[in-house]
PDB file of C-alpha atoms and ligand atoms in Angstrom:
ATOM      1  CA  MET A   1     -23.754  14.583  17.268  1.00  0.00           C
ATOM      2  CA  LEU A   2     -21.786  12.693  19.801  1.00  0.00           C
ATOM      3  CA  PRO A   3     -18.190  11.920  18.950  1.00  0.00           C
ATOM      4  CA  LEU A   4     -17.544   8.600  17.188  1.00  0.00           C
ATOM      5  CA  PRO A   5     -14.968   6.250  18.893  1.00  0.00           C
ATOM      6  CA  LEU A   6     -11.712   6.222  16.915  1.00  0.00           C
ATOM      7  CA  ILE A   7      -8.164   5.079  17.285  1.00  0.00           C
ATOM      8  CA  ASP A   8      -5.209   7.067  16.073  1.00  0.00           C
ATOM      9  CA  THR A   9      -2.840   4.336  14.775  1.00  0.00           C
ATOM     10  CA  HIS A  10       0.144   6.524  14.173  1.00  0.00           C
ATOM     11  CA  THR A  11       1.247   9.419  16.315  1.00  0.00           C
ATOM     12  CA  HIS A  12       4.566  11.086  17.202  1.00  0.00           C
ATOM     13  CA  PHE A  13       2.816  12.581  20.248  1.00  0.00           C
ATOM     14  CA  ASP A  14       6.036  12.035  22.266  1.00  0.00           C
ATOM     15  CA  VAL A  15       8.083  14.708  20.347  1.00  0.00           C
ATOM     16  CA  PRO A  16       9.112  17.880  22.197  1.00  0.00           C
ATOM     17  CA  GLU A  17       6.598  19.977  20.187  1.00  0.00           C
ATOM     18  CA  PHE A  18       3.976  18.582  22.368  1.00  0.00           C
ATOM     19  CA  ASP A  19       5.842  18.828  25.743  1.00  0.00           C
ATOM     20  CA  HIS A  20       4.074  22.097  26.807  1.00  0.00           C
ATOM     21  CA  ASP A  21       0.478  21.062  26.204  1.00  0.00           C
ATOM     22  CA  ARG A  22       0.383  17.298  25.630  1.00  0.00           C
ATOM     23  CA  LEU A  23      -2.110  16.561  28.318  1.00  0.00           C
ATOM     24  CA  VAL A  24      -4.459  19.324  27.237  1.00  0.00           C
ATOM     25  CA  LEU A  25      -4.370  17.923  23.694  1.00  0.00           C
ATOM     26  CA  ALA A  26      -4.851  14.409  24.985  1.00  0.00           C
ATOM     27  CA  LYS A  27      -7.985  15.395  26.832  1.00  0.00           C
ATOM     28  CA  LEU A  28      -9.298  17.346  23.876  1.00  0.00           C
ATOM     29  CA  ALA A  29      -8.660  14.238  21.589  1.00  0.00           C
ATOM     30  CA  ARG A  30     -10.517  12.100  24.041  1.00  0.00           C
ATOM     31  CA  GLN A  31     -13.446  14.478  23.949  1.00  0.00           C
ATOM     32  CA  CYS A  32     -13.403  14.212  20.056  1.00  0.00           C
ATOM     33  CA  GLY A  33     -13.785  10.501  20.246  1.00  0.00           C
ATOM     34  CA  VAL A  34     -10.122   9.378  20.119  1.00  0.00           C
ATOM     35  CA  GLN A  35     -10.110   6.415  22.578  1.00  0.00           C
ATOM     36  CA  ALA A  36      -6.669   5.211  21.945  1.00  0.00           C
ATOM     37  CA  LEU A  37      -3.527   6.396  20.211  1.00  0.00           C
ATOM     38  CA  VAL A  38      -0.374   4.576  19.248  1.00  0.00           C
ATOM     39  CA  LEU A  39       2.993   6.131  20.078  1.00  0.00           C
ATOM     40  CA  ILE A  40       5.492   5.237  17.316  1.00  0.00           C
ATOM     41  CA  GLY A  41       9.201   4.819  17.649  1.00  0.00           C
ATOM     42  CA  PHE A  42      11.876   6.144  15.452  1.00  0.00           C
ATOM     43  CA  LEU A  43      15.263   6.400  17.242  1.00  0.00           C
ATOM     44  CA  ALA A  44      16.561   4.163  20.156  1.00  0.00           C
ATOM     45  CA  GLU A  45      17.648   7.412  22.021  1.00  0.00           C
ATOM     46  CA  ARG A  46      13.970   8.238  22.288  1.00  0.00           C
ATOM     47  CA  PHE A  47      12.654   4.917  23.579  1.00  0.00           C
ATOM     48  CA  ASP A  48      12.816   6.118  27.311  1.00  0.00           C
ATOM     49  CA  THR A  49      10.863   9.208  26.491  1.00  0.00           C
ATOM     50  CA  LEU A  50       8.320   7.153  24.501  1.00  0.00           C
ATOM     51  CA  VAL A  51       7.638   5.001  27.585  1.00  0.00           C
ATOM     52  CA  GLN A  52       7.568   8.024  29.790  1.00  0.00           C
ATOM     53  CA  VAL A  53       5.026   9.837  27.598  1.00  0.00           C
ATOM     54  CA  GLN A  54       2.796   6.773  27.441  1.00  0.00           C
ATOM     55  CA  GLN A  55       2.810   6.700  31.287  1.00  0.00           C
ATOM     56  CA  GLN A  56       2.165  10.505  31.367  1.00  0.00           C
ATOM     57  CA  ILE A  57      -0.872  10.147  29.164  1.00  0.00           C
ATOM     58  CA  ASN A  58      -2.180   6.981  30.800  1.00  0.00           C
ATOM     59  CA  GLN A  59      -1.981   8.608  34.341  1.00  0.00           C
ATOM     60  CA  ALA A  60      -3.935  11.673  33.256  1.00  0.00           C
ATOM     61  CA  ALA A  61      -7.506  12.103  34.372  1.00  0.00           C
ATOM     62  CA  GLU A  62      -9.230  11.990  30.967  1.00  0.00           C
ATOM     63  CA  HIS A  63      -7.196  10.625  28.169  1.00  0.00           C
ATOM     64  CA  PRO A  64      -7.035   8.235  25.196  1.00  0.00           C
ATOM     65  CA  GLN A  65      -5.282   5.029  26.035  1.00  0.00           C
ATOM     66  CA  ALA A  66      -1.623   5.299  24.857  1.00  0.00           C
ATOM     67  CA  LEU A  67      -0.204   2.200  23.225  1.00  0.00           C
ATOM     68  CA  LEU A  68       3.526   1.498  22.452  1.00  0.00           C
ATOM     69  CA  ALA A  69       5.049   0.633  19.097  1.00  0.00           C
ATOM     70  CA  PRO A  70       8.819   1.152  19.235  1.00  0.00           C
ATOM     71  CA  GLY A  71      11.097   0.656  16.292  1.00  0.00           C
ATOM     72  CA  LEU A  72      13.976   2.041  14.274  1.00  0.00           C
ATOM     73  CA  HIS A  73      12.842   4.274  11.342  1.00  0.00           C
ATOM     74  CA  PRO A  74      14.556   3.779   7.932  1.00  0.00           C
ATOM     75  CA  PHE A  75      14.904   7.463   7.401  1.00  0.00           C
ATOM     76  CA  TYR A  76      17.386   7.701  10.330  1.00  0.00           C
ATOM     77  CA  ILE A  77      19.374   4.701   9.125  1.00  0.00           C
ATOM     78  CA  ASP A  78      22.729   6.363   9.690  1.00  0.00           C
ATOM     79  CA  GLN A  79      22.016   6.647  13.398  1.00  0.00           C
ATOM     80  CA  HIS A  80      21.081   3.065  14.101  1.00  0.00           C
ATOM     81  CA  THR A  81      23.467   0.489  15.505  1.00  0.00           C
ATOM     82  CA  THR A  82      23.213  -3.159  16.349  1.00  0.00           C
ATOM     83  CA  GLU A  83      23.162  -2.133  19.980  1.00  0.00           C
ATOM     84  CA  HIS A  84      19.887  -0.385  19.257  1.00  0.00           C
ATOM     85  CA  LEU A  85      18.306  -3.570  18.141  1.00  0.00           C
ATOM     86  CA  LEU A  86      19.163  -5.047  21.432  1.00  0.00           C
ATOM     87  CA  GLN A  87      17.647  -2.051  23.155  1.00  0.00           C
ATOM     88  CA  LEU A  88      14.514  -2.559  21.148  1.00  0.00           C
ATOM     89  CA  GLU A  89      14.350  -6.199  22.022  1.00  0.00           C
ATOM     90  CA  GLN A  90      14.783  -5.225  25.776  1.00  0.00           C
ATOM     91  CA  LEU A  91      11.827  -3.017  25.395  1.00  0.00           C
ATOM     92  CA  LEU A  92       9.729  -5.774  23.792  1.00  0.00           C
ATOM     93  CA  LYS A  93      10.628  -7.863  26.850  1.00  0.00           C
ATOM     94  CA  SER A  94       9.994  -5.263  29.515  1.00  0.00           C
ATOM     95  CA  GLN A  95       6.920  -3.350  28.212  1.00  0.00           C
ATOM     96  CA  GLN A  96       3.561  -4.138  26.804  1.00  0.00           C
ATOM     97  CA  VAL A  97       4.015  -3.451  23.104  1.00  0.00           C
ATOM     98  CA  VAL A  98       1.274  -3.569  20.448  1.00  0.00           C
ATOM     99  CA  ALA A  99       3.614  -3.493  17.374  1.00  0.00           C
ATOM    100  CA  ILE A 100       7.136  -2.753  16.130  1.00  0.00           C
ATOM    101  CA  GLY A 101       7.178   0.525  14.298  1.00  0.00           C
ATOM    102  CA  GLU A 102       7.915   2.448  12.323  1.00  0.00           C
ATOM    103  CA  ILE A 103      10.177   0.250  10.258  1.00  0.00           C
ATOM    104  CA  GLY A 104      10.600  -0.260   6.434  1.00  0.00           C
ATOM    105  CA  LEU A 105      12.373   1.200   3.474  1.00  0.00           C
ATOM    106  CA  ASP A 106      12.788   4.857   2.260  1.00  0.00           C
ATOM    107  CA  THR A 107      14.395   5.865  -1.054  1.00  0.00           C
ATOM    108  CA  PHE A 108      12.765   9.322  -1.277  1.00  0.00           C
ATOM    109  CA  THR A 109      16.141  11.147  -1.416  1.00  0.00           C
ATOM    110  CA  LYS A 110      19.220  10.563  -3.608  1.00  0.00           C
ATOM    111  CA  ASP A 111      21.215   9.781  -0.479  1.00  0.00           C
ATOM    112  CA  MET A 112      18.682   7.260   0.735  1.00  0.00           C
ATOM    113  CA  LYS A 113      18.902   5.509  -2.577  1.00  0.00           C
ATOM    114  CA  GLN A 114      22.682   4.930  -2.491  1.00  0.00           C
ATOM    115  CA  ALA A 115      23.374   1.149  -2.667  1.00  0.00           C
ATOM    116  CA  LYS A 116      25.245   1.110   0.680  1.00  0.00           C
ATOM    117  CA  VAL A 117      22.532   3.085   2.543  1.00  0.00           C
ATOM    118  CA  PHE A 118      19.689   1.044   1.107  1.00  0.00           C
ATOM    119  CA  ALA A 119      21.488  -2.276   1.966  1.00  0.00           C
ATOM    120  CA  ARG A 120      21.807  -1.062   5.515  1.00  0.00           C
ATOM    121  CA  GLN A 121      18.025  -0.148   5.583  1.00  0.00           C
ATOM    122  CA  GLN A 122      17.280  -3.640   4.419  1.00  0.00           C
ATOM    123  CA  LYS A 123      19.385  -5.149   7.028  1.00  0.00           C
ATOM    124  CA  PHE A 124      17.632  -3.216   9.847  1.00  0.00           C
ATOM    125  CA  PHE A 125      14.239  -3.846   8.347  1.00  0.00           C
ATOM    126  CA  SER A 126      14.885  -7.582   8.180  1.00  0.00           C
ATOM    127  CA  ALA A 127      16.254  -7.707  11.734  1.00  0.00           C
ATOM    128  CA  GLN A 128      13.115  -5.991  13.036  1.00  0.00           C
ATOM    129  CA  LEU A 129      10.854  -8.419  11.034  1.00  0.00           C
ATOM    130  CA  GLU A 130      12.716 -11.195  12.802  1.00  0.00           C
ATOM    131  CA  LEU A 131      11.997  -9.605  16.206  1.00  0.00           C
ATOM    132  CA  ALA A 132       8.308  -9.147  15.184  1.00  0.00           C
ATOM    133  CA  HIS A 133       8.164 -12.784  14.295  1.00  0.00           C
ATOM    134  CA  GLN A 134       9.947 -13.955  17.483  1.00  0.00           C
ATOM    135  CA  TYR A 135       7.624 -11.759  19.708  1.00  0.00           C
ATOM    136  CA  ASN A 136       4.511 -12.407  17.556  1.00  0.00           C
ATOM    137  CA  LEU A 137       3.893  -8.628  16.917  1.00  0.00           C
ATOM    138  CA  PRO A 138       2.539  -6.844  13.810  1.00  0.00           C
ATOM    139  CA  VAL A 139       4.568  -4.189  12.288  1.00  0.00           C
ATOM    140  CA  LEU A 140       3.845  -0.583  11.305  1.00  0.00           C
ATOM    141  CA  LEU A 141       5.566   0.149   7.931  1.00  0.00           C
ATOM    142  CA  HIS A 142       7.034   3.321   6.585  1.00  0.00           C
ATOM    143  CA  ILE A 143       7.623   3.046   2.940  1.00  0.00           C
ATOM    144  CA  ARG A 144       8.567   5.754   0.427  1.00  0.00           C
ATOM    145  CA  ARG A 145       9.348   4.856  -3.140  1.00  0.00           C
ATOM    146  CA  ALA A 146      10.187   1.232  -2.128  1.00  0.00           C
ATOM    147  CA  HIS A 147       6.920  -0.645  -2.215  1.00  0.00           C
ATOM    148  CA  ALA A 148       8.181  -3.545  -4.409  1.00  0.00           C
ATOM    149  CA  GLU A 149      11.358  -3.953  -2.275  1.00  0.00           C
ATOM    150  CA  THR A 150       9.387  -3.916   0.962  1.00  0.00           C
ATOM    151  CA  LEU A 151       6.971  -6.559  -0.472  1.00  0.00           C
ATOM    152  CA  ASN A 152       9.959  -8.697  -1.459  1.00  0.00           C
ATOM    153  CA  ILE A 153      11.508  -8.571   1.952  1.00  0.00           C
ATOM    154  CA  LEU A 154       8.146  -9.452   3.597  1.00  0.00           C
ATOM    155  CA  LYS A 155       7.733 -12.402   1.256  1.00  0.00           C
ATOM    156  CA  LYS A 156      11.383 -13.544   1.867  1.00  0.00           C
ATOM    157  CA  HIS A 157      10.587 -13.597   5.523  1.00  0.00           C
ATOM    158  CA  ARG A 158       7.136 -15.225   4.996  1.00  0.00           C
ATOM    159  CA  PHE A 159       5.927 -12.524   7.350  1.00  0.00           C
ATOM    160  CA  LYS A 160       2.575 -13.531   8.781  1.00  0.00           C
ATOM    161  CA  GLN A 161       1.877 -11.036  11.607  1.00  0.00           C
ATOM    162  CA  GLY A 162       0.605  -8.304   9.339  1.00  0.00           C
ATOM    163  CA  GLY A 163       0.117  -4.768  10.619  1.00  0.00           C
ATOM    164  CA  ILE A 164      -0.410  -1.381   8.930  1.00  0.00           C
ATOM    165  CA  ALA A 165       1.183   0.200   5.867  1.00  0.00           C
ATOM    166  CA  HIS A 166       1.231   3.776   7.407  1.00  0.00           C
ATOM    167  CA  ALA A 167       0.322   6.853   5.419  1.00  0.00           C
ATOM    168  CA  PHE A 168      -0.057   4.648   2.428  1.00  0.00           C
ATOM    169  CA  GLY A 169       1.317   6.260  -0.862  1.00  0.00           C
ATOM    170  CA  GLY A 170       1.377   3.323  -3.281  1.00  0.00           C
ATOM    171  CA  GLY A 171      -0.823   2.518  -6.142  1.00  0.00           C
ATOM    172  CA  ILE A 172      -3.720   0.153  -6.528  1.00  0.00           C
ATOM    173  CA  GLN A 173      -1.698  -2.927  -7.282  1.00  0.00           C
ATOM    174  CA  GLU A 174       0.629  -2.263  -4.428  1.00  0.00           C
ATOM    175  CA  ALA A 175      -2.286  -1.683  -2.064  1.00  0.00           C
ATOM    176  CA  LYS A 176      -3.740  -5.031  -3.071  1.00  0.00           C
ATOM    177  CA  ALA A 177      -0.352  -6.766  -2.507  1.00  0.00           C
ATOM    178  CA  PHE A 178       0.029  -5.318   1.030  1.00  0.00           C
ATOM    179  CA  ILE A 179      -3.635  -6.357   1.902  1.00  0.00           C
ATOM    180  CA  GLN A 180      -2.922  -9.801   0.568  1.00  0.00           C
ATOM    181  CA  MET A 181       0.131  -9.880   2.946  1.00  0.00           C
ATOM    182  CA  GLY A 182      -2.290  -9.226   5.837  1.00  0.00           C
ATOM    183  CA  PHE A 183      -1.863  -5.362   6.201  1.00  0.00           C
ATOM    184  CA  LYS A 184      -4.227  -2.560   6.530  1.00  0.00           C
ATOM    185  CA  LEU A 185      -3.520   0.759   4.867  1.00  0.00           C
ATOM    186  CA  GLY A 186      -3.194   3.829   7.115  1.00  0.00           C
ATOM    187  CA  VAL A 187      -5.101   6.930   5.908  1.00  0.00           C
ATOM    188  CA  THR A 188      -3.797  10.349   7.071  1.00  0.00           C
ATOM    189  CA  GLY A 189      -5.035  13.939   6.665  1.00  0.00           C
ATOM    190  CA  GLN A 190      -3.729  13.687   3.123  1.00  0.00           C
ATOM    191  CA  VAL A 191      -7.208  12.316   2.286  1.00  0.00           C
ATOM    192  CA  THR A 192      -8.529  15.826   2.849  1.00  0.00           C
ATOM    193  CA  ASN A 193      -6.530  17.158  -0.042  1.00  0.00           C
ATOM    194  CA  PRO A 194      -8.744  17.120  -3.189  1.00  0.00           C
ATOM    195  CA  ASN A 195      -5.488  16.928  -5.363  1.00  0.00           C
ATOM    196  CA  ALA A 196      -4.590  13.541  -3.730  1.00  0.00           C
ATOM    197  CA  LYS A 197      -6.195  11.721  -6.660  1.00  0.00           C
ATOM    198  CA  ARG A 198      -4.033   8.575  -6.469  1.00  0.00           C
ATOM    199  CA  LEU A 199      -4.770   8.123  -2.815  1.00  0.00           C
ATOM    200  CA  HIS A 200      -8.518   8.566  -3.377  1.00  0.00           C
ATOM    201  CA  GLN A 201      -8.394   5.951  -6.191  1.00  0.00           C
ATOM    202  CA  VAL A 202      -6.696   3.487  -3.892  1.00  0.00           C
ATOM    203  CA  ILE A 203      -9.281   4.115  -1.079  1.00  0.00           C
ATOM    204  CA  GLU A 204     -12.240   3.759  -3.357  1.00  0.00           C
ATOM    205  CA  THR A 205     -10.868   0.604  -4.943  1.00  0.00           C
ATOM    206  CA  VAL A 206      -9.869  -1.291  -1.748  1.00  0.00           C
ATOM    207  CA  GLY A 207     -12.851  -0.022   0.324  1.00  0.00           C
ATOM    208  CA  ALA A 208     -13.386   0.364   4.039  1.00  0.00           C
ATOM    209  CA  ASP A 209     -12.510  -3.073   5.039  1.00  0.00           C
ATOM    210  CA  HIS A 210      -8.820  -2.627   4.670  1.00  0.00           C
ATOM    211  CA  LEU A 211      -8.398   0.951   6.107  1.00  0.00           C
ATOM    212  CA  VAL A 212      -7.320   2.387   9.450  1.00  0.00           C
ATOM    213  CA  LEU A 213      -7.021   6.070  10.401  1.00  0.00           C
ATOM    214  CA  GLU A 214      -4.035   7.996  11.719  1.00  0.00           C
ATOM    215  CA  THR A 215      -2.896  11.610  12.133  1.00  0.00           C
ATOM    216  CA  ASP A 216       0.898  11.069  11.969  1.00  0.00           C
ATOM    217  CA  CYS A 217       0.982  14.100  14.162  1.00  0.00           C
ATOM    218  CA  PRO A 218       2.748  16.572  14.327  1.00  0.00           C
ATOM    219  CA  ASP A 219       2.755  16.166  10.509  1.00  0.00           C
ATOM    220  CA  MET A 220       0.076  15.597   7.880  1.00  0.00           C
ATOM    221  CA  THR A 221      -2.387  18.258   9.186  1.00  0.00           C
ATOM    222  CA  PRO A 222      -5.699  17.946   7.544  1.00  0.00           C
ATOM    223  CA  LEU A 223      -6.262  20.800   4.987  1.00  0.00           C
ATOM    224  CA  CYS A 224      -9.252  22.051   7.041  1.00  0.00           C
ATOM    225  CA  CYS A 225      -7.102  22.456  10.179  1.00  0.00           C
ATOM    226  CA  GLN A 226      -4.261  24.395   8.538  1.00  0.00           C
ATOM    227  CA  GLN A 227      -4.137  28.022   9.618  1.00  0.00           C
ATOM    228  CA  SER A 228      -1.685  29.403   7.099  1.00  0.00           C
ATOM    229  CA  HIS A 229       0.003  28.626   3.791  1.00  0.00           C
ATOM    230  CA  GLU A 230       3.393  29.893   4.979  1.00  0.00           C
ATOM    231  CA  HIS A 231       3.732  28.111   8.178  1.00  0.00           C
ATOM    232  CA  ARG A 232       3.150  24.529   9.031  1.00  0.00           C
ATOM    233  CA  THR A 233       0.384  23.972  11.413  1.00  0.00           C
ATOM    234  CA  ARG A 234       0.974  21.384  14.036  1.00  0.00           C
ATOM    235  CA  ASN A 235      -1.188  18.331  13.765  1.00  0.00           C
ATOM    236  CA  THR A 236      -2.676  16.701  16.775  1.00  0.00           C
ATOM    237  CA  PRO A 237      -4.641  13.478  17.696  1.00  0.00           C
ATOM    238  CA  ALA A 238      -7.745  15.764  18.173  1.00  0.00           C
ATOM    239  CA  ASN A 239      -7.845  16.145  14.323  1.00  0.00           C
ATOM    240  CA  LEU A 240      -8.513  12.527  13.680  1.00  0.00           C
ATOM    241  CA  PRO A 241     -12.335  13.082  13.271  1.00  0.00           C
ATOM    242  CA  PHE A 242     -11.567  15.181  10.210  1.00  0.00           C
ATOM    243  CA  VAL A 243      -9.785  12.254   8.593  1.00  0.00           C
ATOM    244  CA  LEU A 244     -12.892  10.152   9.137  1.00  0.00           C
ATOM    245  CA  ASP A 245     -15.176  12.832   7.726  1.00  0.00           C
ATOM    246  CA  SER A 246     -13.198  13.057   4.467  1.00  0.00           C
ATOM    247  CA  LEU A 247     -12.826   9.239   4.241  1.00  0.00           C
ATOM    248  CA  ALA A 248     -16.551   8.922   4.614  1.00  0.00           C
ATOM    249  CA  SER A 249     -17.263  11.373   1.873  1.00  0.00           C
ATOM    250  CA  TYR A 250     -14.794   9.750  -0.580  1.00  0.00           C
ATOM    251  CA  LEU A 251     -16.306   6.293   0.208  1.00  0.00           C
ATOM    252  CA  GLN A 252     -19.823   7.705   0.176  1.00  0.00           C
ATOM    253  CA  GLN A 253     -20.559   5.888   3.356  1.00  0.00           C
ATOM    254  CA  GLU A 254     -22.402   7.031   6.487  1.00  0.00           C
ATOM    255  CA  LYS A 255     -19.849   7.975   9.200  1.00  0.00           C
ATOM    256  CA  GLN A 256     -21.277   5.812  12.078  1.00  0.00           C
ATOM    257  CA  ALA A 257     -20.945   2.556  10.153  1.00  0.00           C
ATOM    258  CA  LEU A 258     -17.549   3.509   8.841  1.00  0.00           C
ATOM    259  CA  ALA A 259     -16.252   4.395  12.331  1.00  0.00           C
ATOM    260  CA  ARG A 260     -17.405   1.019  13.495  1.00  0.00           C
ATOM    261  CA  GLN A 261     -15.719  -0.930  10.629  1.00  0.00           C
ATOM    262  CA  ILE A 262     -12.552   1.106  11.029  1.00  0.00           C
ATOM    263  CA  TRP A 263     -12.464   0.247  14.724  1.00  0.00           C
ATOM    264  CA  GLN A 264     -12.650  -3.412  13.905  1.00  0.00           C
ATOM    265  CA  ASN A 265      -9.952  -3.147  11.254  1.00  0.00           C
ATOM    266  CA  THR A 266      -7.661  -1.424  13.758  1.00  0.00           C
ATOM    267  CA  CYS A 267      -8.255  -4.106  16.469  1.00  0.00           C
ATOM    268  CA  ASP A 268      -7.619  -6.833  13.911  1.00  0.00           C
ATOM    269  CA  ALA A 269      -4.352  -5.179  12.811  1.00  0.00           C
ATOM    270  CA  LEU A 270      -3.032  -4.564  16.376  1.00  0.00           C
ATOM    271  CA  ASN A 271      -4.527  -7.774  17.948  1.00  0.00           C
ATOM    272  CA  LEU A 272      -6.695  -5.862  20.351  1.00  0.00           C
ATOM    273  CA  ASP A 273      -9.731  -7.654  21.660  1.00  0.00           C
ATOM    274  CA  TRP A 274     -11.692  -4.368  22.153  1.00  0.00           C
ATOM    275  CA  SER A 275     -15.410  -4.304  21.521  1.00  0.00           C
ATOM    276  CA  TYR A 276     -16.760  -1.077  19.959  1.00  0.00           C
ATOM    277  CA  PRO A 277     -17.570   1.372  22.717  1.00  0.00           C
ATOM    278  CA  HIS A 278     -21.003   2.643  23.276  1.00  0.00           C
ATOM    279  CA  VAL A 279     -21.259   6.142  21.877  1.00  0.00           C
ATOM    280  CA  THR A 280     -21.809   8.433  24.822  1.00  0.00           C
ATOM    281  CA  ALA A 281     -20.944  11.865  25.880  1.00  0.00           C
ATOM    282  CA  ILE A 282     -18.129  12.184  28.486  1.00  0.00           C
TER     283      ILE A 282
HETATM  284 ZN1  LIG B   1       5.640   8.399  11.564  1.00  0.00          ZN
END
C-alpha cells in the first residue's frame, strides 16, 4: 500500500540527538508519507537553531515541509526571562510561523507545583497567549496535571485562535472542554500502549473529528518501534504511520478515510489551506 499523507504536528527534530542523521530521517519520513512536520520551541536560546534546522530540512532534496512553532515551554520556567518574550516576538515578526508552542502549565513535579514557580508559569503562559492573540496565531499546549488551570487562563483571555493540546493526557470532560475552546487533541505513540486505557477512552469518546497526530520525537516512541526495555529508543517522524495505525484500530476506522480526516483537522488547527495530496509513490 502507498504511504498515506500525514502531518507530524509536534517534533523536537531540532535537538542535537538528530544532528548526525537528520536529513536521512527527514527523507525516510517523507517516504513514509509525512508531508510536513512542525518544529516546536522550548527555550529562547534554541530559537536560532530551530530556524536553521527548518532551513536545513526545507533545502534538502526530498523532505517533509518543516514549519515553525517557537515558544517558551513551562517546564523550563526558571530559565525564561522577559527578554526571551521579546526574542519570541521578534521571531514572530521576522519568520513565517504557524503557531506559538509549546506553552502551557506543568505541575508534574513537587518543584513545579510550588506557588511561586506556578505563578511564574502562569505569567509566561498569559504573555504568550497575548502574543498569539496579537499575531493571530494558534497555540500548541503542553499541559501536565494542570488542565483546569489551563482552561481557566484560556477563558480569562477569551482565547479564540485555538490550536492543539499536545500529547493529550486529560480525561473525557477535560477533552470536551478543550474541544469547546477550539482545540484539537494531539495523539502520540502512547496510543500504541494497550495500558493507556484513559487515552483510549478519550479517543473513542471524542472521535476522529477532533484529533491530530504527533510523534513528539525524540520521545514517546511507539511500542512497536522500541528496541529494548532497558534503553530508550529514539523516536523519529518516520514512526508517525504507526500512530495512525493504532488510532485507526481503536477507532475501528479505515486508515485512508482517517488519514484524510486528520489532515483536515491539522489544517484547521494550524490555519493551513492545504488540500489533501494525491496518494502517489515518490
Ligand atoms: Zn514537546
